[in-house]
Short mmCIF file of C-alpha atoms in Angstrom, two decimals:
data_model
loop_
_atom_site.label_atom_id
_atom_site.label_comp_id
_atom_site.label_asym_id
_atom_site.label_seq_id
_atom_site.Cartn_x
_atom_site.Cartn_y
_atom_site.Cartn_z
CA ARG I 28 -116.86 43.97 36.06
CA ARG I 29 -116.97 43.88 32.35
CA CYS I 30 -115.85 47.44 31.92
CA PRO I 31 -112.24 46.76 32.32
CA SER I 32 -112.12 44.08 29.80
CA PHE I 33 -113.60 46.34 27.18
CA SER I 34 -111.16 49.08 28.15
CA LYS I 35 -113.76 51.45 28.93
CA ASN I 36 -111.60 53.19 31.60
CA ASN I 37 -113.35 56.76 31.09
CA THR I 38 -116.66 54.93 31.65
CA LEU I 39 -115.71 53.46 34.96
CA PHE I 40 -113.95 56.73 36.02
CA GLU I 41 -117.43 58.42 35.37
CA LEU I 42 -119.00 55.69 37.57
CA SER I 43 -116.50 56.49 40.35
CA GLN I 44 -117.91 59.93 40.40
CA VAL I 45 -121.49 58.58 40.55
CA TYR I 46 -120.23 56.55 43.62
CA LYS I 47 -118.99 59.68 45.27
CA ARG I 48 -122.30 61.50 45.01
CA VAL I 49 -124.20 58.61 46.10
CA LEU I 50 -122.12 58.24 49.04
CA GLN I 51 -122.09 61.73 50.14
CA ARG I 52 -126.06 61.54 49.93
CA TYR I 53 -126.20 58.43 51.90
CA GLY I 54 -123.99 59.87 54.57
CA ASP I 55 -126.62 62.87 54.79
CA CYS I 56 -129.46 60.28 55.01
CA LEU I 57 -127.72 58.72 57.90
CA LEU I 58 -127.26 62.39 59.59
CA GLN I 59 -131.02 62.63 59.31
CA ARG I 60 -131.65 59.62 61.40
CA LEU I 61 -129.75 60.98 64.24
CA PRO I 62 -131.79 62.76 67.06
CA LYS I 63 -132.96 66.24 66.50
CA GLY I 64 -130.56 69.13 67.45
CA THR I 65 -127.56 66.75 66.70
CA ASN I 66 -126.32 69.78 64.49
CA LEU I 67 -126.07 71.74 67.16
CA LEU I 68 -123.29 69.77 68.98
CA THR I 69 -120.61 72.50 68.12
CA SER I 70 -121.46 73.84 71.51
CA GLN I 71 -119.35 72.73 74.33
CA LYS I 72 -120.73 74.60 77.25
CA PRO I 73 -122.20 72.23 79.81
CA GLY I 74 -126.02 71.88 79.64
CA THR I 75 -126.14 73.94 76.43
CA VAL I 76 -126.92 71.03 74.11
CA ALA I 77 -130.57 69.67 74.41
CA ILE I 78 -130.65 66.26 72.68
CA VAL I 79 -133.82 64.61 73.12
CA MET I 80 -133.44 60.74 72.81
CA PRO I 81 -136.61 58.80 73.57
CA GLU I 82 -136.17 55.32 75.42
CA GLY I 83 -135.27 52.73 72.80
CA GLU I 84 -133.62 55.50 70.25
CA GLU I 85 -130.05 54.66 71.19
CA THR I 86 -130.51 51.57 69.34
CA VAL I 87 -131.12 53.46 65.95
CA VAL I 88 -128.29 55.98 66.67
CA CYS I 89 -125.85 52.90 67.44
CA TYR I 90 -127.08 51.43 63.83
CA VAL I 91 -126.34 54.76 62.37
CA ILE I 92 -122.72 54.68 63.86
CA ASN I 93 -122.24 51.10 62.81
CA THR I 94 -123.19 51.95 59.14
CA ALA I 95 -121.05 54.85 58.94
CA GLU I 96 -118.30 52.93 60.25
CA TYR I 97 -118.71 50.13 57.81
CA CYS I 98 -118.74 52.60 54.82
CA HIS I 99 -115.66 54.34 56.17
CA GLU I 100 -113.67 51.12 56.54
CA THR I 101 -114.65 49.86 53.23
CA LEU I 102 -113.96 53.10 51.08
CA PRO I 103 -110.16 52.53 51.00
CA GLY I 104 -110.70 49.24 49.52
CA LEU I 105 -112.81 50.40 46.78
CA GLU I 106 -110.51 53.43 46.22
CA GLU I 107 -107.65 51.22 45.68
CA GLY I 108 -109.47 48.62 43.31
CA LEU I 109 -110.45 51.40 41.08
CA LYS I 110 -107.05 52.80 40.90
CA LYS I 111 -105.73 49.42 40.10
CA THR I 112 -108.52 48.80 37.59
CA LEU I 113 -108.09 52.20 35.81
CA GLY I 114 -104.26 52.47 36.05
CA ALA I 115 -101.79 55.08 36.22
CA ALA I 116 -103.69 57.52 33.86
CA PHE I 117 -106.75 57.95 36.33
CA ALA I 118 -105.09 56.85 39.70
CA GLU I 119 -104.50 60.53 40.81
CA ARG I 120 -108.18 61.51 40.09
CA ILE I 121 -109.47 58.68 42.23
CA ASP I 122 -109.91 60.06 45.75
CA PHE I 123 -112.61 59.30 48.36
CA GLU I 124 -111.06 61.30 51.37
CA THR I 125 -113.92 63.70 51.31
CA GLU I 126 -116.69 60.93 51.62
CA LYS I 127 -114.51 59.06 54.30
CA GLU I 128 -114.31 62.51 56.12
CA HIS I 129 -118.09 62.54 55.83
CA PHE I 130 -118.60 59.13 57.42
CA SER I 131 -116.23 60.06 60.13
CA ASN I 132 -118.15 63.07 61.01
CA VAL I 133 -121.40 60.82 61.03
CA MET I 134 -119.88 58.38 63.54
CA THR I 135 -118.60 61.23 65.65
CA LEU I 136 -122.01 63.30 65.73
CA GLY I 137 -123.76 59.86 66.50
CA VAL I 138 -121.50 59.18 69.47
CA LEU I 139 -122.26 63.01 70.80
CA ALA I 140 -125.90 62.42 70.20
CA LEU I 141 -125.66 59.35 72.25
CA VAL I 142 -123.81 61.11 75.20
CA HIS I 143 -125.97 64.39 75.09
CA GLY I 144 -129.31 62.19 74.53
CA LEU I 145 -128.24 60.58 77.94
CA GLU I 146 -127.26 64.03 79.36
CA ASN I 147 -130.82 65.12 78.70
CA ARG I 148 -132.41 62.09 80.66
CA MET I 149 -130.49 63.18 83.66
CA GLU I 150 -132.22 66.70 83.65
CA SER I 151 -134.58 65.62 86.34
CA ALA I 152 -131.53 64.44 88.49
CA PHE I 153 -129.53 67.85 88.02
CA SER I 154 -132.71 69.81 88.70
CA SER I 155 -133.04 68.02 91.81
CA MET I 156 -129.56 68.62 92.86
CA MET I 157 -129.77 72.48 92.12
CA LYS I 158 -133.04 72.90 93.97
CA ARG I 159 -132.16 70.99 97.12
CA ASN I 160 -131.38 73.25 100.34
CA TRP I 161 -127.87 72.53 100.88
CA THR I 162 -127.55 75.05 103.58
CA ASN I 163 -129.57 73.53 106.45
CA LEU I 164 -128.42 69.82 106.60
CA ASP I 165 -128.21 68.47 109.93
CA GLU I 166 -126.06 65.37 108.90
CA VAL I 167 -124.40 63.59 106.07
CA GLY I 168 -126.58 60.68 104.84
CA ASP I 169 -126.38 58.10 102.13
CA GLN I 170 -125.83 59.26 98.83
CA SER I 171 -128.48 61.70 97.36
CA ASP I 172 -131.44 60.76 95.31
CA TYR I 173 -130.12 62.59 92.41
CA VAL I 174 -126.98 60.21 92.40
CA ASN I 175 -129.27 57.47 92.27
CA MET I 176 -131.16 58.98 89.32
CA MET I 177 -127.96 59.47 87.43
CA ALA I 178 -126.70 56.05 88.16
CA SER I 179 -130.10 54.61 86.74
CA VAL I 180 -129.70 56.35 83.48
CA ILE I 181 -126.20 55.22 82.88
CA GLN I 182 -126.82 51.56 83.90
CA THR I 183 -129.96 51.18 81.97
CA ALA I 184 -128.41 52.61 78.60
CA VAL I 185 -125.04 51.81 78.45
CA PRO I 186 -124.90 48.01 78.24
CA LYS I 187 -127.56 48.38 75.29
CA VAL I 188 -124.91 50.88 73.63
CA ALA I 189 -121.89 48.53 74.47
CA ALA I 190 -123.69 45.47 73.03
CA LEU I 191 -124.03 47.34 69.48
CA LEU I 192 -120.83 49.33 69.12
CA SER I 193 -117.60 48.15 67.98
CA VAL I 194 -114.98 48.26 70.89
CA SER I 195 -113.28 51.16 69.63
CA TYR I 196 -116.38 53.31 69.07
CA PHE I 197 -117.70 52.05 72.62
CA GLN I 198 -114.32 53.28 74.18
CA PHE I 199 -114.93 56.76 72.48
CA PHE I 200 -118.54 56.80 73.48
CA CYS I 201 -116.99 56.24 77.28
CA GLN I 202 -114.61 59.02 76.98
CA LYS I 203 -117.17 61.51 75.68
CA LEU I 204 -119.52 60.66 78.35
CA ALA I 205 -117.36 61.40 81.06
CA GLN I 206 -116.20 64.64 79.23
CA VAL I 207 -119.83 65.70 79.21
CA ILE I 208 -121.11 64.62 82.54
CA ILE I 209 -118.46 65.78 84.75
CA PRO I 210 -118.51 69.29 83.56
CA ARG I 211 -122.06 69.33 83.77
CA PHE I 212 -122.00 68.00 87.51
CA VAL I 213 -119.35 70.68 88.22
CA SER I 214 -121.65 73.53 86.46
CA THR I 215 -124.54 72.51 88.59
CA ILE I 216 -122.62 72.39 91.69
CA TYR I 217 -122.03 76.35 91.02
CA LYS I 218 -125.72 76.90 90.20
CA CYS I 219 -126.63 75.78 93.75
CA ARG I 220 -127.94 78.99 95.70
CA ARG I 221 -125.77 78.35 98.80
CA ILE I 222 -123.78 75.49 100.31
CA GLY I 223 -123.28 75.17 103.92
CA GLU I 224 -120.60 73.21 105.57
CA MET I 225 -122.42 70.15 106.02
CA GLY I 226 -124.13 70.38 102.76
CA ALA I 227 -120.62 70.46 101.03
CA GLN I 228 -119.84 67.26 103.14
CA GLN I 229 -123.09 65.58 101.68
CA LEU I 230 -121.90 66.69 98.08
CA LEU I 231 -118.40 65.13 98.70
CA LEU I 232 -119.83 61.87 99.53
CA ASP I 233 -122.17 62.24 96.37
CA THR I 234 -118.92 63.11 94.41
CA HIS I 235 -117.40 59.95 95.24
CA ALA I 236 -120.35 57.87 94.41
CA ILE I 237 -120.78 59.74 90.85
CA LYS I 238 -116.91 59.13 90.51
CA THR I 239 -117.39 55.35 91.11
CA VAL I 240 -120.29 55.29 88.65
CA ILE I 241 -118.53 56.94 85.84
CA THR I 242 -115.26 55.02 86.38
CA ASN I 243 -117.45 51.75 86.31
CA VAL I 244 -118.99 52.83 82.72
CA PRO I 245 -116.67 50.45 80.67
CA ALA I 246 -117.39 47.28 82.87
CA LEU I 247 -120.92 47.68 82.07
CA ALA I 248 -120.16 45.86 78.49
CA SER I 249 -120.98 42.22 78.26
CA ASP I 250 -118.05 41.80 75.91
CA PRO I 251 -114.85 41.23 77.42
CA ASP I 252 -112.91 43.28 75.04
CA SER I 253 -115.15 46.40 75.49
CA SER I 254 -115.25 45.90 79.20
CA GLN I 255 -111.36 46.27 79.56
CA PRO I 256 -110.09 49.00 81.99
CA LEU I 257 -109.26 52.04 80.01
CA PRO I 258 -106.15 53.52 81.60
CA GLY I 259 -106.54 56.94 79.97
CA PHE I 260 -110.26 56.99 80.91
CA THR I 261 -109.73 56.03 84.50
CA LYS I 262 -106.94 58.58 84.88
CA TYR I 263 -109.25 61.46 83.48
CA VAL I 264 -112.00 60.79 85.71
CA SER I 265 -109.77 60.66 88.72
CA ARG I 266 -107.95 63.84 87.84
CA GLU I 267 -111.42 65.75 87.06
CA MET I 268 -113.38 64.22 90.06
CA THR I 269 -110.30 65.24 92.53
CA LYS I 270 -110.74 68.79 91.47
CA VAL I 271 -114.35 68.79 92.14
CA GLU I 272 -113.60 67.29 95.62
CA ALA I 273 -110.97 69.94 96.35
CA ILE I 274 -113.45 72.67 95.26
CA LEU I 275 -115.79 71.13 97.85
CA LYS I 276 -113.46 70.83 100.75
CA VAL I 277 -112.83 74.52 100.33
CA ILE I 278 -116.42 75.35 100.41
CA ALA I 279 -116.52 73.05 103.62
CA ALA I 280 -113.80 75.21 105.19
CA PRO I 281 -114.63 77.95 107.84
CA VAL I 282 -114.69 81.23 106.05
CA GLU I 283 -111.64 82.54 108.11
CA LYS I 284 -109.68 79.56 106.48
CA LEU I 285 -111.13 80.02 103.23
CA VAL I 286 -108.03 81.75 101.36
CA ASP I 287 -105.58 79.33 103.04
CA SER I 288 -107.72 76.30 101.87
CA TYR I 289 -108.19 77.44 98.38
CA ALA I 290 -104.31 78.03 98.06
CA THR I 291 -103.71 74.46 99.59
CA LEU I 292 -106.14 72.41 97.65
CA VAL I 293 -106.70 74.09 94.43
CA ASP I 294 -103.87 74.41 91.75
CA ASP I 295 -105.58 77.04 89.65
CA ARG I 296 -105.22 80.65 91.30
CA ASN I 297 -108.24 82.01 89.49
CA LEU I 298 -109.92 84.86 91.11
CA ALA I 299 -113.33 84.07 89.42
CA GLU I 300 -113.36 80.82 90.72
CA PHE I 301 -112.73 81.80 94.31
CA GLU I 302 -115.30 84.48 93.75
CA LYS I 303 -117.89 81.74 92.87
CA ILE I 304 -117.01 79.96 95.93
CA ILE I 305 -117.34 82.59 98.47
CA ALA I 306 -120.80 83.41 96.83
CA LEU I 307 -121.92 79.74 97.32
CA LYS I 308 -120.66 79.89 100.97
CA GLY I 309 -123.17 82.88 101.57
CA VAL I 310 -120.48 85.24 102.53
CA LYS I 311 -122.01 88.79 102.84
CA LYS I 312 -121.38 90.87 99.82
CA THR I 313 -119.86 93.63 101.92
CA ASP I 314 -117.18 91.18 103.04
CA HIS I 315 -116.23 89.76 99.52
CA PRO I 316 -113.88 92.68 98.81
CA THR I 317 -111.90 91.74 102.03
CA LEU I 318 -111.59 88.05 100.94
CA VAL I 319 -110.69 89.09 97.51
CA GLU I 320 -107.96 91.24 98.71
CA ALA I 321 -106.55 88.44 101.07
CA PHE I 322 -106.73 85.86 97.99
CA SER I 323 -104.86 88.10 95.90
CA GLY I 324 -102.09 88.84 98.37
CA ASN I 325 -101.77 85.12 98.53
CA ALA I 326 -102.06 84.44 94.95
CA ASP I 327 -98.52 85.40 94.41
CA ALA I 328 -97.21 82.54 96.39
CA PRO I 329 -96.10 79.53 94.29
CA SER I 330 -98.33 76.51 93.98
CA LEU I 331 -97.73 73.62 96.05
CA SER I 332 -97.10 71.42 93.25
CA SER I 333 -94.07 73.30 92.63
CA SER I 334 -92.63 74.27 96.12
CA PRO I 335 -94.23 74.76 99.58
CA SER I 336 -96.52 77.76 100.15
CA PRO I 337 -96.60 79.29 103.38
CA THR I 338 -99.62 79.65 105.25
CA ILE I 339 -101.39 82.68 106.45
CA ASN I 340 -100.89 83.48 110.12
CA LEU I 341 -103.54 85.72 111.50
CA SER I 342 -100.97 86.40 114.67
CA GLY I 343 -98.84 88.38 112.27
CA SER I 344 -95.67 85.95 112.18
CA ASN I 345 -94.78 84.53 108.76
CA THR I 346 -92.40 81.85 107.47
CA GLY I 347 -91.12 81.03 104.31
CA SER I 348 -91.08 83.18 100.84
CA ASN I 349 -93.27 85.65 99.61
CA THR I 350 -93.76 87.45 103.08
CA GLY I 351 -94.87 90.73 101.68
CA SER I 352 -97.93 88.94 99.83
CA ASN I 353 -98.74 86.71 102.94
CA ASN I 354 -98.65 89.69 105.21
CA ALA I 355 -101.23 91.73 103.01
CA ALA I 356 -103.59 88.54 102.93
CA SER I 357 -102.90 88.12 106.54
CA THR I 358 -103.93 91.99 107.20
CA ALA I 359 -106.98 91.56 105.00
CA MET I 360 -108.42 88.59 107.02
CA LYS I 361 -107.65 90.35 110.26
CA ARG I 362 -109.80 93.29 109.23
CA LEU I 363 -112.68 90.99 108.17
CA PHE I 364 -112.55 89.11 111.60
CA GLY I 365 -111.87 92.08 113.84
CA ILE I 366 -108.22 90.74 115.09
CA LYS I 367 -106.00 93.09 116.29
#
């Protein structure tokens, strides 16, 4: 405080540079308090980030996020005060943007560590889902055990996180949690060995249950401000889970209606995704080329979101546009099922 009165501007400026170095080191210390593996969070493929976060450690991670947030919010005031004190001669040389970015990075990595730490706690649930025999289910029952396991992880940890984080960072956490858990759920569906029609129906029921659990994540906060519905969050969860439901409805369809079902329910005419579906249904590999040919013949048809798409008619008659494409698909399907 006495530096300005003695006109020691150069000394105060040098002190500001010490602040910068110390703040960088402090940010590094905060990063070291995050769970091991946090530095690997650049990987975005579902299930590829292994963050081990023991029970209770989410509290430490939240403290790290809060501390970084405090530093990030107070740095502009420090910068402005120094500029005002030192005057125009030093104002352009006072800049804490690098330090602010460093603390912002700590906050982001902290939230991702929380999310992937919870994902890691669900490993047994995803493993149970993947190992279950989805081919020989006789009937659709209540939601599966793996859904209850996932819900338990979320409903146990999220209230603790909500109680510690600021409203803005809890909302950020909710968004990232949905963006990690939903793709992981989808990737686990594709890792199942085979899914029968009844198995697909059970997975549809489970998908609805998981959709409800994730949609209700913000409501787990006790703070009324934090628990407010997030329109963007709800819209994202609904859109992505609707895509999952569409895929499962295609899997549940009889093989002879597979191409039509995919064209009707799935907007993305992606051959690789279609091949994954026919593999999940357990279609014989010798029949794959015929189905792929039928799909390719139907892929030129416009999406239902833009205009009506004509259906493939196994009797040979056809209505609407893209007659050639649909005739090709119809011919391929006839060969597969022995229709003359």
